Short mmCIF file of C-alpha atoms and ligand atoms in Angstrom, two decimals:
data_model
loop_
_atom_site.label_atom_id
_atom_site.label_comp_id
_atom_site.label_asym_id
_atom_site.label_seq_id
_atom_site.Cartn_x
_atom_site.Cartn_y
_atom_site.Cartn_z
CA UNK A 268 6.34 -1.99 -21.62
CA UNK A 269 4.51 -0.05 -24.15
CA UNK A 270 0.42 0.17 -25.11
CA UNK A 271 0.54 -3.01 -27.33
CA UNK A 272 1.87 -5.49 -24.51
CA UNK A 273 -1.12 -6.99 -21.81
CA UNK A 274 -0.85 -5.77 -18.53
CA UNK A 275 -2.23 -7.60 -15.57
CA UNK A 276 -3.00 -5.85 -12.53
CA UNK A 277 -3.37 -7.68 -9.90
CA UNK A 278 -5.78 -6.20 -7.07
CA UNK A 279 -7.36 -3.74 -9.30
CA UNK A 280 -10.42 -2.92 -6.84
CA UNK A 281 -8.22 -1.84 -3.82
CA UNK A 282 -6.77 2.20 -3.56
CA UNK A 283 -3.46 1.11 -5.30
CA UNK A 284 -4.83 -1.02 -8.09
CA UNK A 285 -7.56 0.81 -8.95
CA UNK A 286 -4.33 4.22 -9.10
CA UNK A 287 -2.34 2.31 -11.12
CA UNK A 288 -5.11 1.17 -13.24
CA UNK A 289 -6.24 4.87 -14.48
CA UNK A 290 -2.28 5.50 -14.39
CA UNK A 291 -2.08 3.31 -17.31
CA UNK A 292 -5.29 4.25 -19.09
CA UNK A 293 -4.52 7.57 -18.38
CA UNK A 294 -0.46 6.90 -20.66
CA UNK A 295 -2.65 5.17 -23.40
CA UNK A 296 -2.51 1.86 -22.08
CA UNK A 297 -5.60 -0.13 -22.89
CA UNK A 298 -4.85 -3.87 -22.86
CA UNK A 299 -5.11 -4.30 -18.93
CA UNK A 300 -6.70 -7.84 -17.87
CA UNK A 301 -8.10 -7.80 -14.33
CA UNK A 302 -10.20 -10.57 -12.00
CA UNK A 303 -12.02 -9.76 -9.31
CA UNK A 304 -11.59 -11.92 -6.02
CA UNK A 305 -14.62 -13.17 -6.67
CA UNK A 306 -13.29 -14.51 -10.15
CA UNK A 307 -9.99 -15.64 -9.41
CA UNK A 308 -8.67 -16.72 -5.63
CA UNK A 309 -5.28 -15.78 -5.67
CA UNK A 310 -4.81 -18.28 -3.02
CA UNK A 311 -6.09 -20.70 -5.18
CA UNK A 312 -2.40 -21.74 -6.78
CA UNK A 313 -4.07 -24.17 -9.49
CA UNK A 314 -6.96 -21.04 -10.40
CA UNK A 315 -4.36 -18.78 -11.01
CA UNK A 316 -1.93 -21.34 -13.20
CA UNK A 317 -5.00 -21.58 -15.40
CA UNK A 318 -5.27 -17.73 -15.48
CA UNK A 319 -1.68 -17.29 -16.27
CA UNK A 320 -2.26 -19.97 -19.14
CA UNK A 321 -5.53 -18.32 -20.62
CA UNK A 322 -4.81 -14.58 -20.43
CA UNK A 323 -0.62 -15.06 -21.16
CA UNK A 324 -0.61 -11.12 -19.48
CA UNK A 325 3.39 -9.98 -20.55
CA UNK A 326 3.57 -7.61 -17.42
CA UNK A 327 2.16 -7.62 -14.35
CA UNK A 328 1.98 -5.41 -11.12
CA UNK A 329 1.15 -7.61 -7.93
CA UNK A 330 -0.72 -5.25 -5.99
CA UNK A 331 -3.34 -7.86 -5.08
CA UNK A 332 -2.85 -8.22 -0.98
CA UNK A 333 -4.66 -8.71 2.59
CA UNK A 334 -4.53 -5.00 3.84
CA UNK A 335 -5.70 -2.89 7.09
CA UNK A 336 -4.48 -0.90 9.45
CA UNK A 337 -2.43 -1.50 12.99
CA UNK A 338 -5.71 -3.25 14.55
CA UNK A 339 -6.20 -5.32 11.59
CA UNK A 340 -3.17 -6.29 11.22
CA UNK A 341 -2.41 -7.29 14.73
CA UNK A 342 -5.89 -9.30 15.43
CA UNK A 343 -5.78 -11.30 11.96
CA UNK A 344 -2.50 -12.12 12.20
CA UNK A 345 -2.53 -15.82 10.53
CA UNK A 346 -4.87 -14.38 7.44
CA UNK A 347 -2.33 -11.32 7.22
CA UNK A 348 0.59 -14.26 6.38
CA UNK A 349 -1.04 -16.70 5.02
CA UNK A 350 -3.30 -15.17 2.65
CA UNK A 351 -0.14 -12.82 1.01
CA UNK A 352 2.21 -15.20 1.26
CA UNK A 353 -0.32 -17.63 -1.06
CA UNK A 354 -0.71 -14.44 -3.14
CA UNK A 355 2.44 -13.62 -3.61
CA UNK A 356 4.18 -16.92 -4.27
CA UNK A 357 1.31 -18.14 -6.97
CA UNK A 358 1.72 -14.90 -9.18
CA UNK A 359 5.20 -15.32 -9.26
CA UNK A 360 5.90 -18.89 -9.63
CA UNK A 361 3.03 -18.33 -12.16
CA UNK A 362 4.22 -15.51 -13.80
CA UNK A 363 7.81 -17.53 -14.17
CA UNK A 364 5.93 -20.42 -15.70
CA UNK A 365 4.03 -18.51 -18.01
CA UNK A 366 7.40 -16.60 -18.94
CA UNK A 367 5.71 -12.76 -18.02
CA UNK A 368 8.45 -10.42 -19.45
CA UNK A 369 8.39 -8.54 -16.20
CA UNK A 370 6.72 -8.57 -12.98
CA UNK A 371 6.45 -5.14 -10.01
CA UNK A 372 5.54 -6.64 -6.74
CA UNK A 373 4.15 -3.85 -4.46
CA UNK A 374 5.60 -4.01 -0.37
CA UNK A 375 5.46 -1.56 2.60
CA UNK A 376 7.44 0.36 4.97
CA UNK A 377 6.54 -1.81 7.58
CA UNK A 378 9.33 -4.25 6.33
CA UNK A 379 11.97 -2.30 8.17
CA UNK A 380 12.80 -3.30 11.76
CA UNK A 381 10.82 -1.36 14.20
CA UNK A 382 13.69 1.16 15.41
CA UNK A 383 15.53 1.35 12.03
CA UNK A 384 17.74 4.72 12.07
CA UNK A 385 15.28 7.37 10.10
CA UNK A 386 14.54 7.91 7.44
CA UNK A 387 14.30 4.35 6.12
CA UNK A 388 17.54 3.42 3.69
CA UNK A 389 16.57 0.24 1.60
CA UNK A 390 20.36 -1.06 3.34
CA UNK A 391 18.12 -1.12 6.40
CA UNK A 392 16.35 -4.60 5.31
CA UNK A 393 16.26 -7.53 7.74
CA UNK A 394 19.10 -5.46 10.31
CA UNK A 395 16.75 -5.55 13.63
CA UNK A 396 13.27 -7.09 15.23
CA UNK A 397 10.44 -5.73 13.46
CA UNK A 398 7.48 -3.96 14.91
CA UNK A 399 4.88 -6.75 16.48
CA UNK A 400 1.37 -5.43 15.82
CA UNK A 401 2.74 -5.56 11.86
CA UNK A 402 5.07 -8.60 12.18
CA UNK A 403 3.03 -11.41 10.39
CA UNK A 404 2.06 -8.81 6.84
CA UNK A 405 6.09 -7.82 7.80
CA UNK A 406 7.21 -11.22 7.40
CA UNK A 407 4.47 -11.93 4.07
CA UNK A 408 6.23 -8.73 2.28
CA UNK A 409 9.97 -9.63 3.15
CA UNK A 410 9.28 -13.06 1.17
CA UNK A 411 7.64 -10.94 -1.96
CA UNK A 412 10.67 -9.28 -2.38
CA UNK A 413 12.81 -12.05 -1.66
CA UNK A 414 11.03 -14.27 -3.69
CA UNK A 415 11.98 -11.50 -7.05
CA UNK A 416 15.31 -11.43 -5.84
CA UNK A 417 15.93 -15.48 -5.57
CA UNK A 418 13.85 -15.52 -9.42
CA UNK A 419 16.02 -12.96 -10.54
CA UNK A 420 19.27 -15.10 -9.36
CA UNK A 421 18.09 -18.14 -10.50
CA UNK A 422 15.76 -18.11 -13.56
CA UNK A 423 16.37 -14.46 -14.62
CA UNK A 424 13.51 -13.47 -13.93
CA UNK A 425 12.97 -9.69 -14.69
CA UNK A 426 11.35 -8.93 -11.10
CA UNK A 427 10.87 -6.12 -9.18
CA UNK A 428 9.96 -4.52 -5.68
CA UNK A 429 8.66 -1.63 -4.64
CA UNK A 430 8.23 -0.23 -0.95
CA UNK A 431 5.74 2.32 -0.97
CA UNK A 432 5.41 4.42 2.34
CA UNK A 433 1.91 4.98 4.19
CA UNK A 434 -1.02 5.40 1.27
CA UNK A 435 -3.98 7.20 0.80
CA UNK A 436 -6.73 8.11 -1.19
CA UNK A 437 -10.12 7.08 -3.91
CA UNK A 438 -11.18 3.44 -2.54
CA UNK A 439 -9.73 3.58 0.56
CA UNK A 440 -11.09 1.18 3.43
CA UNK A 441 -13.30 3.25 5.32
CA UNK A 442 -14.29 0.58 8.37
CA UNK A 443 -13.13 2.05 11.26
CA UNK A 444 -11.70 -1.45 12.98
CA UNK A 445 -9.85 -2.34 10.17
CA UNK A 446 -9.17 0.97 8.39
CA UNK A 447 -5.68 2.98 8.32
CA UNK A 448 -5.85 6.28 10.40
CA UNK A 449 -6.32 8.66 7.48
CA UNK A 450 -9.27 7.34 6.06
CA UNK A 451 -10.01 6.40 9.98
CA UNK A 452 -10.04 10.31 10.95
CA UNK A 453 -11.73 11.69 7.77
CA UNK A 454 -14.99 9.55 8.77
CA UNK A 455 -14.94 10.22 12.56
CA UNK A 456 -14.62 14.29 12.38
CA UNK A 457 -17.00 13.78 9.14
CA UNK A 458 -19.96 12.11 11.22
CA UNK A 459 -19.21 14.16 14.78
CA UNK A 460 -19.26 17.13 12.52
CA UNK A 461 -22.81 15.80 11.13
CA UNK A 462 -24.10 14.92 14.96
CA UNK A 463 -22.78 17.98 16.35
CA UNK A 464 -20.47 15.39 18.67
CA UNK A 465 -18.22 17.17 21.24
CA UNK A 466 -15.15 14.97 20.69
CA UNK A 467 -12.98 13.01 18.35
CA UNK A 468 -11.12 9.93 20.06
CA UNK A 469 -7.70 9.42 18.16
CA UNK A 470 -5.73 6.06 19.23
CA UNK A 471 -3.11 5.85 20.48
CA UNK A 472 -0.72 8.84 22.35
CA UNK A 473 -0.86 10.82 18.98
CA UNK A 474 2.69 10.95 19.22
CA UNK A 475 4.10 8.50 16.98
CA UNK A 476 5.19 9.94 13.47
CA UNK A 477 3.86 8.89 9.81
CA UNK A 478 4.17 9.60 6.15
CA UNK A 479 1.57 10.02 4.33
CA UNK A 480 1.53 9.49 -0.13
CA UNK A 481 -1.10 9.99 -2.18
CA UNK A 482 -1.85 6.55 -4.26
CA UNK A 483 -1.48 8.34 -7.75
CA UNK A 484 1.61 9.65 -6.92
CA UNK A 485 2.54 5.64 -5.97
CA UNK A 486 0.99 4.90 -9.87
CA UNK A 487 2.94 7.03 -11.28
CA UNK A 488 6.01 5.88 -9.10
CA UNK A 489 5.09 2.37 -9.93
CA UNK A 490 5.13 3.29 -13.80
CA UNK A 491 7.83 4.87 -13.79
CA UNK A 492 9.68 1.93 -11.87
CA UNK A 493 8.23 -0.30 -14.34
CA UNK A 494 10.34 1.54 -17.32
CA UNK A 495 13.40 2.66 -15.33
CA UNK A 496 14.09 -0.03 -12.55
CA UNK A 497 15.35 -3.94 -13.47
CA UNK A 498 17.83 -5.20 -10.43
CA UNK A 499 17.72 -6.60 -7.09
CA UNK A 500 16.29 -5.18 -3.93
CA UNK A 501 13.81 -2.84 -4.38
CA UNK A 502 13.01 1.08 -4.91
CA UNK A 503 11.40 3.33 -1.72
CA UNK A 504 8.54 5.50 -2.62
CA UNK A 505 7.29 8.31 -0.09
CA UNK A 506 7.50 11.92 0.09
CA UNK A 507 10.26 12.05 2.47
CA UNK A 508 8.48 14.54 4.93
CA UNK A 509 6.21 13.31 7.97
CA UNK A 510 4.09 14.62 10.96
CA UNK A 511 3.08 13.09 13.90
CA UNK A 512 -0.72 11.38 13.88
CA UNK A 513 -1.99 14.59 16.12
CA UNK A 514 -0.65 17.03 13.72
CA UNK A 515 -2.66 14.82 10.67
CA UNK A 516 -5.35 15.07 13.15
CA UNK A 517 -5.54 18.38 13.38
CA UNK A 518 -4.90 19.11 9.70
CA UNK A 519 -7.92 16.27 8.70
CA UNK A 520 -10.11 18.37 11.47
CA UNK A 521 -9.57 21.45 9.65
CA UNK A 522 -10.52 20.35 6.52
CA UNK A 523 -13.43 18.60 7.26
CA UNK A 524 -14.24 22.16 9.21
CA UNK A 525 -15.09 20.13 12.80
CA UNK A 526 -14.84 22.48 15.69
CA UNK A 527 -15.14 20.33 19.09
CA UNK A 528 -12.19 18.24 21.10
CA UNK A 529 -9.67 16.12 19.77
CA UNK A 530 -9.40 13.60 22.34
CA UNK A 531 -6.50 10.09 23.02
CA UNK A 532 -7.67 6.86 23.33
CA UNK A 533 -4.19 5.34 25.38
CA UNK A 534 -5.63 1.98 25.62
CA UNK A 535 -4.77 0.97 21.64
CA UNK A 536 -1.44 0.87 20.27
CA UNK A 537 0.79 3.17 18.74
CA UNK A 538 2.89 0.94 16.57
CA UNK A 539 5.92 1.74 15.01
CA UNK A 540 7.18 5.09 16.66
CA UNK A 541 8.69 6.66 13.20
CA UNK A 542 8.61 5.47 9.25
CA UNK A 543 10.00 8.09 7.35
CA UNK A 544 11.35 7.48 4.35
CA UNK A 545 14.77 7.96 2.49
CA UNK A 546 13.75 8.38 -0.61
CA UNK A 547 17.09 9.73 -2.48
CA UNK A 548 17.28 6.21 -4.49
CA UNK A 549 13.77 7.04 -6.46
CA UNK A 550 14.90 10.38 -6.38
CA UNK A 551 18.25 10.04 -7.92
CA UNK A 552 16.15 8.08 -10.69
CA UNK A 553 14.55 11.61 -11.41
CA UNK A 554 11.32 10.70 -9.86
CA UNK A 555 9.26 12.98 -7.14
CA UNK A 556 5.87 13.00 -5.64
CA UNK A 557 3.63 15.93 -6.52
CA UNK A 558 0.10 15.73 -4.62
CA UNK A 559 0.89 17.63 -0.84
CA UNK A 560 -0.71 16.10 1.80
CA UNK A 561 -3.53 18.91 2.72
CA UNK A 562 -4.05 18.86 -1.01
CA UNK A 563 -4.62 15.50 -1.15
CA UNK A 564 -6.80 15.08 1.97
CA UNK A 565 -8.76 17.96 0.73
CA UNK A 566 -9.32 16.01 -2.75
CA UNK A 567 -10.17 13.07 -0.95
CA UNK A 568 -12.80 14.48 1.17
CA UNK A 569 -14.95 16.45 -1.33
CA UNK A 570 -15.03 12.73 -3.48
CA UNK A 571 -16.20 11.15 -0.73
CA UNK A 572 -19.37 9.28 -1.39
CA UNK A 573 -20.05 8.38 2.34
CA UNK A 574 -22.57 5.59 1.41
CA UNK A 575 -19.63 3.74 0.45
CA UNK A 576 -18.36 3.80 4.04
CA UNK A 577 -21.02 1.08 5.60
O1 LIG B 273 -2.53 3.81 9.94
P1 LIG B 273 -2.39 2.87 11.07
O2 LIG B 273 -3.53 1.98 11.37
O3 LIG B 273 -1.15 1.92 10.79
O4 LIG B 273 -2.04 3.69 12.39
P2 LIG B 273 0.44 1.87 11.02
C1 LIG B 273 -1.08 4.70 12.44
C2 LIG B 273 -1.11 5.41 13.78
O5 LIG B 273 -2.33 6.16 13.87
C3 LIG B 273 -1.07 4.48 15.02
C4 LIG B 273 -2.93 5.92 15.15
O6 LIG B 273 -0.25 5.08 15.99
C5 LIG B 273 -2.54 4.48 15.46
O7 LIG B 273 -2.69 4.20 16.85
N1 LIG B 273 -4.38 6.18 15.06
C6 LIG B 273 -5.04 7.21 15.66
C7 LIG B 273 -5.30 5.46 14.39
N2 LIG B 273 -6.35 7.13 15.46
C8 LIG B 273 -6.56 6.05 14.65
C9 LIG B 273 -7.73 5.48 14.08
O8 LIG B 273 -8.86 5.94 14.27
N3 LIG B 273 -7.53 4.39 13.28
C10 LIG B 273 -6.29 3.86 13.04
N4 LIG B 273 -6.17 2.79 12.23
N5 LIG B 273 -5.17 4.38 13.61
C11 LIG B 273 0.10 -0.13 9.43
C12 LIG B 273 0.62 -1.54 9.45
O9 LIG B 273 0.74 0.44 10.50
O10 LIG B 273 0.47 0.61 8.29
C13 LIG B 273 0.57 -2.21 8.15
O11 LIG B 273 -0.04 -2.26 10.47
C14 LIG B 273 1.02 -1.33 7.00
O12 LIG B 273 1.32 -3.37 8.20
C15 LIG B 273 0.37 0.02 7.06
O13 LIG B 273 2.42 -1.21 6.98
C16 LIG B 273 0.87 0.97 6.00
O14 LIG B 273 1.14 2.91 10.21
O15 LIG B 273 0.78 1.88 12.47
#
């Protein structure tokens, strides 16, 4: 991949898009093609054959999906598979057509069964029942990487995966029924630090543990994987370390500067109990994060525009 070849990235408006986007500009890379949903359905299998056809991109990173966090993801269930599987198999079967040189398609750590041995080896794939508030987007991501794998065996197809761990930061999804719990936390102490509001309610037991990567340290993982990673299977990305969600509580509270209760909300789930992880593969490739998490909250939060949150 260098600066003369076209680039399509896929998703381009959500948080890892949009990283991967400036990534690119940011390395000199200038002939990027994007759609918005609004232009192109990826659903829409014949729209985005005629895409592939008019644009010819040589690359392209998939990172065009249905998103949200555990509530989302366990009340839209059918939209959660159906919507990225349609994505997923019409850029590839596209991008084969349309003979793209090579093709990243972007997963999650949700993939691995729900009480996988921690942290997370990529060996761990399809070895135990997943988790069930995540199992339909679960199931969706298994078959994107499955999908490059079966291309890659059969047509040659120079395909990728990537399995990025928990994200955050600039365009996040800031609605707090369908947000993740980062963004989810930075709004609630935000606006009961505003109203002067005694409490915060975190869901769940606060218990279960997370890890938590900064989406331009994923861009820069993801461009790096471009250049450095052709073969089956796929490449974890995280920072190896994790807390539990009342520790990244406390830490969002004390960057936002709230002073009143931190209070549990039992009656919604806690999901997965652990998802660290192992990230010795990516590692071994000579690649490491850079952005700490209080760093990164702490950039997050003085960007915030919080217009953009209703
Ligand atoms: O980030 P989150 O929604 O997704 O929730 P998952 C992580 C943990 O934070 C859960 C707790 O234990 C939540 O109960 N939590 C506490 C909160 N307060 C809040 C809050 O105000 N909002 C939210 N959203 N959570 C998703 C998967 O799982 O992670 C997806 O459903 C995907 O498939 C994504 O893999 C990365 O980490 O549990």
């Amino acid at each position: 991949m260098t600066p003369a070849n076209k680039i399509y990235v896929a998703g381009h408006r959500g948080m890892v898009g949009s990283a991967i986007v400036r990534k690119l500009r940011a390395n000199g890379y200038e002939n990027i093609v994007t759609r918005t949903s609004k232009e192109l359905d990826l659903r829409d299998q014949p729209a985005v054959h005629e895409f592939f056809a008019a644009e010819q991109p040589e690359y392209v990173f998939l990172a065009a999906a249905k998103v949200g966090g555990i509530m989302a993801n366990n009340v839209y269930r059918g939209e959660f598979l159906y919507d990225n599987l349609m994505i997923e198999a019409n850029i590839i079967e596209a991008a084969r057509q349309h003979e793209v040189k090579k093709l990243q398609f972007l997963g999650s750590s949700c993939i691995y069964p729900k009480l996988a041995p921690q942290p997370l080896t990529e060996d761990a794939l399809l070895t135990g029942p997943l988790e069930p508030t995540n199992e339909p987007y679960a199931i969706a991501k298994i078959t994107g990487i499955k999908l490059c794998d079966a291309y890659r065996a059969q047509y040659g197809c120079d395909y990728i995966s990537v399995m990025p761990t928990n994200l955050y930061g600039p365009n996040d999804n800031y609605n707090l029924e369908t947000s993740h719990v980062l963004p989810a936390l930075i709004r609630k102490f935000h606006e009961a630090k505003k109203e002067g509001a005694p409490e915060v309610v975190m869901w769940g037991t606060g218990s279960p543990k997370r890890e938590f990567l900064h989406a331009d340290d994923l861009a820069a993982a993801c461009v790096f994987l471009m250049h450095n990673f052709s073969d089956y299977g796929f490449v974890n990305v995280g920072t190896g370390e994790d807390l539990s969600i009342y520790a990244l509580a406390e830490t969002i509270k004390d960057v936002v500067g709230y002073e009143g209760q931190i209070t549990k909300d039992p009656s919604k789930p806690d999901g997965t109990p652990r998802k660290l992880m192992n990230v010795d593969k990516l590692h071994g490739m000579g690649w490491q994060h850079s952005i700490g998490l209080r760093e990164g909250i702490e950039g997050v939060y003085a960007n915030l525009d919080s217009a953009d949150w209703y």
